[in-house]
Amino acid sequence: MEIRHLRYFVTVVEEQSFTKAAEKLFIAQPPLSRQIQNLEEELGLQLLQRGSRPVKTTEAGQFFYQYAKKMLANLEQMVAMTKRMTVTQDTLRIGFVGSLLFGMLPRIVYQFRQLHPTIHIEMIEIGTLGQIEALKQGKIDVGFGRLKISDSSIKRVLLRQEKLMVAVHAHHPLAAMKDTGLYLSDIVDELLLLYPTTPKPNFASHVLSIFSEYGLNPSNIREVREVQFALGMVASGEGVCIVPCNLDSVQLYNLIYIPLLDPEAISPIFIATRNLEENAYINSLIETIQYIYQTANIT
Ligand code: BEZ
């Protein structure tokens, strides 16, 4: 059995048609059917239900499909990572979600640069979901995100939970609660600016899931591209938005921040790496994060 047999079989199953699979694989249909037959003969059982249209797998075929798909994904990852090996010796590519730039990320990266002056660091803004694919394809070496997304080839570790707060205009009636704090139920009827507009799940879905944990359903929602736009709009007198506490470093005229008192109003920060990572700088980066947390009294 060769890798091409797996690729042919997976394509037929996914396209549910020999004709479409042959087109996708750039081969003629008769040799494709022969290759699948050879595979079935070698295994001594049927993988596809005879004469089914659209093409359907047998129970054994479904089992084989799941494994074949995983093997092809591993193979792709192995090639991407091996190709990157010469680069990773002196380069560290860091993927991060935009809001982390306003918190500890610049401090961590700056400190890391002092420790490793010769290493070339590339910082790439990319959503948590996109980081998973970018890690698998070798486009980044480490990702910092805010969502709990699981993938069998990615190692994810929770670094900390950051509290959330509400950004409102200084002349908004809610501004009176600046010192006491407020609850999500206090803003459920306000125009809520959500961000980013990257594919879901994203920070916007996280915020909505917190509302629904408290049985709340904000109905007046507008999605904006990035946190900076949301804050700019709030400062212009339009809507309110929810941001991680570190964003209080962003100061705009007439923009104030009010702590959220609901215990679930938090945003996790995760570090994600490939399971089989060999990049020696990643441990040093994690030590740098621990050092910065100690100096900032973060547990
Ligand atoms: C933090 O804010 O805790 C953080 C941000 C980016 C990378 C690591 C940690």
Short mmCIF file of C-alpha atoms and ligand atoms in Angstrom, two decimals:
data_model
loop_
_atom_site.label_atom_id
_atom_site.label_comp_id
_atom_site.label_asym_id
_atom_site.label_seq_id
_atom_site.Cartn_x
_atom_site.Cartn_y
_atom_site.Cartn_z
CA MET A 1 0.00 0.00 0.00
CA GLU A 2 1.32 3.42 -0.91
CA ILE A 3 0.49 6.95 0.21
CA ARG A 4 -1.20 7.58 -3.12
CA HIS A 5 -3.77 4.84 -2.31
CA LEU A 6 -4.71 6.71 0.87
CA ARG A 7 -4.95 10.01 -0.97
CA TYR A 8 -7.15 8.48 -3.71
CA PHE A 9 -9.44 6.78 -1.21
CA VAL A 10 -9.83 9.90 0.99
CA THR A 11 -10.65 12.04 -2.07
CA VAL A 12 -13.30 9.59 -3.33
CA VAL A 13 -14.93 9.51 0.12
CA GLU A 14 -14.89 13.30 0.47
CA GLU A 15 -16.13 13.98 -3.06
CA GLN A 16 -18.65 11.08 -2.78
CA SER A 17 -18.04 10.48 -6.47
CA PHE A 18 -15.36 8.77 -8.61
CA THR A 19 -15.83 11.32 -11.39
CA LYS A 20 -15.31 14.36 -9.13
CA ALA A 21 -12.42 12.69 -7.29
CA ALA A 22 -10.69 11.84 -10.60
CA GLU A 23 -11.01 15.48 -11.69
CA LYS A 24 -9.60 16.71 -8.39
CA LEU A 25 -6.70 14.26 -8.55
CA PHE A 26 -5.99 15.00 -12.23
CA ILE A 27 -6.23 11.34 -13.26
CA ALA A 28 -8.69 9.41 -15.42
CA GLN A 29 -11.56 7.60 -13.72
CA PRO A 30 -10.70 3.95 -14.74
CA PRO A 31 -7.20 3.97 -13.14
CA LEU A 32 -8.70 5.59 -10.03
CA SER A 33 -11.31 2.80 -9.72
CA ARG A 34 -8.54 0.21 -10.26
CA GLN A 35 -6.40 1.72 -7.48
CA ILE A 36 -9.34 1.59 -5.04
CA GLN A 37 -10.02 -2.03 -6.07
CA ASN A 38 -6.33 -2.91 -5.48
CA LEU A 39 -6.58 -1.34 -2.04
CA GLU A 40 -9.69 -3.36 -1.20
CA GLU A 41 -8.02 -6.54 -2.45
CA GLU A 42 -4.95 -5.89 -0.34
CA LEU A 43 -7.11 -5.34 2.76
CA GLY A 44 -9.35 -8.26 1.89
CA LEU A 45 -12.60 -6.33 2.39
CA GLN A 46 -14.87 -3.76 0.81
CA LEU A 47 -14.27 -0.12 1.71
CA LEU A 48 -17.04 1.35 -0.45
CA GLN A 49 -20.63 0.16 -0.78
CA ARG A 50 -21.03 -1.35 -4.24
CA GLY A 51 -23.09 0.74 -6.66
CA SER A 52 -23.96 3.43 -4.11
CA ARG A 53 -24.54 6.91 -5.56
CA PRO A 54 -23.39 9.19 -4.04
CA VAL A 55 -20.50 6.93 -3.07
CA LYS A 56 -20.80 5.69 0.53
CA THR A 57 -18.29 3.91 2.74
CA THR A 58 -18.84 0.56 4.43
CA GLU A 59 -18.28 0.44 8.19
CA ALA A 60 -14.69 -0.74 7.60
CA GLY A 61 -14.29 2.00 4.97
CA GLN A 62 -15.36 4.69 7.45
CA PHE A 63 -12.84 3.35 10.00
CA PHE A 64 -10.09 3.29 7.35
CA TYR A 65 -11.05 6.80 6.16
CA GLN A 66 -10.63 8.32 9.66
CA TYR A 67 -7.11 6.87 10.02
CA ALA A 68 -6.08 7.63 6.44
CA LYS A 69 -7.11 11.26 6.87
CA LYS A 70 -5.10 11.61 10.07
CA MET A 71 -2.05 10.01 8.43
CA LEU A 72 -2.21 12.38 5.46
CA ALA A 73 -2.53 15.38 7.82
CA ASN A 74 0.51 14.16 9.81
CA LEU A 75 2.45 13.69 6.62
CA GLU A 76 1.65 17.24 5.50
CA GLN A 77 2.70 18.58 8.91
CA MET A 78 5.94 16.56 8.84
CA VAL A 79 6.88 18.02 5.44
CA ALA A 80 6.03 21.60 6.49
CA MET A 81 7.98 21.33 9.74
CA THR A 82 11.01 19.68 8.14
CA LYS A 83 11.15 22.40 5.50
CA ARG A 84 11.10 25.00 8.29
CA MET A 85 13.97 23.41 10.24
CA THR A 86 16.71 25.49 8.66
CA VAL A 87 14.72 28.68 9.32
CA THR A 88 13.73 27.89 12.92
CA GLN A 89 17.35 27.79 14.08
CA ASP A 90 17.49 31.58 14.18
CA THR A 91 13.90 32.71 13.70
CA LEU A 92 10.90 32.67 15.99
CA ARG A 93 7.54 33.46 14.46
CA ILE A 94 4.99 34.57 17.03
CA GLY A 95 1.29 34.59 16.16
CA PHE A 96 -0.95 36.66 18.44
CA VAL A 97 -4.45 38.09 18.68
CA GLY A 98 -4.49 41.88 18.35
CA SER A 99 -5.73 42.73 21.85
CA LEU A 100 -2.60 41.14 23.42
CA LEU A 101 -0.49 43.93 21.95
CA PHE A 102 -2.01 46.32 24.49
CA GLY A 103 -1.11 44.08 27.43
CA MET A 104 1.96 42.09 28.41
CA LEU A 105 3.00 40.90 24.94
CA PRO A 106 5.31 43.83 24.06
CA ARG A 107 7.05 43.52 27.46
CA ILE A 108 7.52 39.78 27.01
CA VAL A 109 8.87 40.07 23.48
CA TYR A 110 11.16 42.97 24.40
CA GLN A 111 12.63 41.03 27.34
CA PHE A 112 13.06 37.97 25.11
CA ARG A 113 14.95 40.06 22.54
CA GLN A 114 17.37 41.21 25.27
CA LEU A 115 18.09 37.55 26.11
CA HIS A 116 18.50 36.48 22.48
CA PRO A 117 19.83 39.48 20.55
CA THR A 118 20.75 37.41 17.48
CA ILE A 119 17.41 35.69 16.98
CA HIS A 120 15.12 37.11 14.35
CA ILE A 121 11.59 37.56 15.70
CA GLU A 122 8.58 37.87 13.44
CA MET A 123 5.28 38.96 14.98
CA ILE A 124 2.19 38.03 13.03
CA GLU A 125 -1.31 39.16 14.03
CA ILE A 126 -3.67 36.23 13.57
CA GLY A 127 -6.87 35.02 15.29
CA THR A 128 -6.77 32.02 17.64
CA LEU A 129 -8.49 29.77 15.08
CA GLY A 130 -6.07 30.80 12.34
CA GLN A 131 -3.11 30.15 14.68
CA ILE A 132 -3.94 26.42 14.76
CA GLU A 133 -3.64 26.09 10.97
CA ALA A 134 -0.60 28.42 10.88
CA LEU A 135 1.15 26.23 13.50
CA LYS A 136 0.37 23.06 11.55
CA GLN A 137 1.63 24.57 8.31
CA GLY A 138 4.82 25.84 9.96
CA LYS A 139 3.90 29.49 9.32
CA ILE A 140 4.25 30.35 13.02
CA ASP A 141 6.15 28.59 15.85
CA VAL A 142 4.08 29.76 18.77
CA GLY A 143 0.63 31.28 19.09
CA PHE A 144 -0.94 33.45 21.80
CA GLY A 145 -4.72 33.43 21.73
CA ARG A 146 -7.82 33.88 23.83
CA LEU A 147 -9.92 30.85 22.84
CA LYS A 148 -9.88 27.24 24.01
CA ILE A 149 -9.60 25.47 20.67
CA SER A 150 -8.50 21.81 20.77
CA ASP A 151 -6.54 20.02 18.06
CA SER A 152 -4.73 16.68 18.37
CA SER A 153 -1.45 18.03 16.96
CA ILE A 154 -1.37 21.22 19.05
CA LYS A 155 -0.31 21.66 22.67
CA ARG A 156 -2.26 24.41 24.43
CA VAL A 157 -1.48 25.76 27.92
CA LEU A 158 -3.52 28.31 29.89
CA LEU A 159 -1.27 31.20 30.96
CA ARG A 160 -3.78 33.24 32.93
CA GLN A 161 -7.35 34.50 33.10
CA GLU A 162 -7.75 38.19 32.44
CA LYS A 163 -10.73 40.11 33.83
CA LEU A 164 -13.00 41.97 31.44
CA MET A 165 -14.31 45.52 31.69
CA VAL A 166 -16.73 47.75 29.81
CA ALA A 167 -15.64 50.78 27.81
CA VAL A 168 -18.23 53.60 27.86
CA HIS A 169 -18.32 57.29 26.94
CA ALA A 170 -17.63 59.62 29.90
CA HIS A 171 -21.09 61.27 29.45
CA HIS A 172 -23.03 57.98 29.26
CA PRO A 173 -25.34 57.40 32.29
CA LEU A 174 -23.40 54.19 33.04
CA ALA A 175 -20.27 56.30 33.67
CA ALA A 176 -21.67 56.95 37.16
CA MET A 177 -20.76 53.33 37.97
CA LYS A 178 -17.07 53.82 37.22
CA ASP A 179 -16.00 53.26 40.81
CA THR A 180 -18.55 50.62 41.83
CA GLY A 181 -18.36 48.44 38.71
CA LEU A 182 -21.32 47.03 36.83
CA TYR A 183 -22.91 43.74 35.73
CA LEU A 184 -23.54 42.37 32.24
CA SER A 185 -27.27 42.76 32.95
CA ASP A 186 -26.69 46.54 33.18
CA ILE A 187 -25.51 46.71 29.55
CA VAL A 188 -27.67 44.02 27.90
CA ASP A 189 -29.94 46.64 26.25
CA GLU A 190 -27.11 48.95 25.12
CA LEU A 191 -25.69 48.97 21.59
CA LEU A 192 -22.90 46.41 22.04
CA LEU A 193 -19.90 46.68 19.72
CA LEU A 194 -18.36 43.25 19.13
CA TYR A 195 -15.01 42.47 17.49
CA PRO A 196 -13.19 41.09 15.57
CA THR A 197 -14.88 40.11 12.31
CA THR A 198 -12.50 37.14 11.77
CA PRO A 199 -14.12 33.67 11.33
CA LYS A 200 -15.90 32.35 14.44
CA PRO A 201 -15.23 31.20 17.10
CA ASN A 202 -13.53 34.48 17.96
CA PHE A 203 -13.53 37.01 20.82
CA ALA A 204 -17.02 38.17 19.80
CA SER A 205 -18.38 34.63 20.27
CA HIS A 206 -16.59 34.40 23.63
CA VAL A 207 -18.29 37.61 24.84
CA LEU A 208 -21.73 36.40 23.69
CA SER A 209 -21.17 33.03 25.40
CA ILE A 210 -20.53 34.84 28.71
CA PHE A 211 -23.82 36.75 28.33
CA SER A 212 -25.66 33.48 27.66
CA GLU A 213 -24.06 31.85 30.73
CA TYR A 214 -26.04 34.43 32.70
CA GLY A 215 -29.19 33.84 30.63
CA LEU A 216 -28.76 37.21 28.87
CA ASN A 217 -29.20 37.87 25.17
CA PRO A 218 -27.99 41.28 23.95
CA SER A 219 -30.16 42.16 20.96
CA ASN A 220 -28.55 45.41 19.83
CA ILE A 221 -25.23 44.28 18.38
CA ARG A 222 -22.82 45.69 15.83
CA GLU A 223 -19.68 43.87 14.68
CA VAL A 224 -16.56 45.93 14.00
CA ARG A 225 -13.23 44.83 12.56
CA GLU A 226 -10.92 45.35 15.52
CA VAL A 227 -10.81 46.47 19.15
CA GLN A 228 -9.35 49.86 18.16
CA PHE A 229 -12.47 50.61 16.05
CA ALA A 230 -14.77 49.57 18.89
CA LEU A 231 -12.98 51.89 21.34
CA GLY A 232 -12.93 54.75 18.82
CA MET A 233 -16.67 54.41 18.26
CA VAL A 234 -17.39 54.34 22.00
CA ALA A 235 -15.28 57.51 22.44
CA SER A 236 -17.36 59.06 19.64
CA GLY A 237 -20.53 58.43 21.63
CA GLU A 238 -21.75 55.26 19.87
CA GLY A 239 -22.33 52.08 21.89
CA VAL A 240 -20.31 50.29 24.56
CA CYS A 241 -17.82 47.45 24.24
CA ILE A 242 -16.25 44.78 26.41
CA VAL A 243 -12.46 44.60 26.56
CA PRO A 244 -9.79 42.76 28.56
CA CYS A 245 -8.49 44.79 31.53
CA ASN A 246 -5.07 45.38 29.98
CA LEU A 247 -6.74 47.56 27.38
CA ASP A 248 -6.93 50.33 30.00
CA SER A 249 -3.54 51.33 28.62
CA VAL A 250 -5.46 52.67 25.60
CA GLN A 251 -6.59 56.16 26.61
CA LEU A 252 -8.86 58.18 24.35
CA TYR A 253 -10.56 61.48 25.12
CA ASN A 254 -13.90 60.86 26.93
CA LEU A 255 -13.35 57.09 27.07
CA ILE A 256 -13.66 55.43 30.47
CA TYR A 257 -13.42 51.83 31.62
CA ILE A 258 -15.71 50.21 34.21
CA PRO A 259 -14.91 46.84 35.86
CA LEU A 260 -17.35 43.99 35.21
CA LEU A 261 -18.47 42.34 38.46
CA ASP A 262 -19.78 39.02 37.05
CA PRO A 263 -17.25 36.30 38.05
CA GLU A 264 -17.42 34.69 34.58
CA ALA A 265 -16.53 37.95 32.84
CA ILE A 266 -12.98 36.80 32.12
CA SER A 267 -10.86 36.03 29.08
CA PRO A 268 -8.27 33.24 29.15
CA ILE A 269 -4.85 33.71 27.54
CA PHE A 270 -3.35 30.56 26.01
CA ILE A 271 0.00 29.66 24.52
CA ALA A 272 -0.14 27.11 21.69
CA THR A 273 2.72 25.16 20.10
CA ARG A 274 3.05 22.08 17.91
CA ASN A 275 3.08 18.80 19.84
CA LEU A 276 6.35 17.70 18.25
CA GLU A 277 8.04 21.09 18.46
CA GLU A 278 11.85 21.13 18.42
CA ASN A 279 12.43 24.88 18.61
CA ALA A 280 14.79 25.48 21.54
CA TYR A 281 13.70 29.10 21.93
CA ILE A 282 10.16 28.23 22.99
CA ASN A 283 11.17 27.08 26.48
CA SER A 284 13.12 30.28 26.89
CA LEU A 285 10.05 32.27 25.79
CA ILE A 286 7.94 30.49 28.42
CA GLU A 287 10.56 31.27 31.09
CA THR A 288 10.46 34.91 29.98
CA ILE A 289 6.66 34.96 30.42
CA GLN A 290 7.06 33.52 33.94
CA TYR A 291 9.66 36.18 34.74
CA ILE A 292 7.44 39.03 33.49
CA TYR A 293 4.47 37.63 35.43
CA GLN A 294 6.58 37.59 38.62
CA THR A 295 7.73 41.18 38.12
CA ALA A 296 4.10 42.23 37.45
CA ASN A 297 2.79 40.22 40.43
CA ILE A 298 0.64 38.00 38.23
CA THR A 299 0.08 34.52 39.58
C1 BEZ B 1 -0.45 38.20 28.93
O1 BEZ B 1 -1.00 39.29 28.79
O2 BEZ B 1 -0.48 37.54 29.97
C2 BEZ B 1 0.30 37.64 27.74
C3 BEZ B 1 0.19 38.24 26.51
C4 BEZ B 1 0.88 37.70 25.45
C5 BEZ B 1 1.68 36.59 25.60
C6 BEZ B 1 1.78 36.00 26.84
C7 BEZ B 1 1.08 36.51 27.91
#
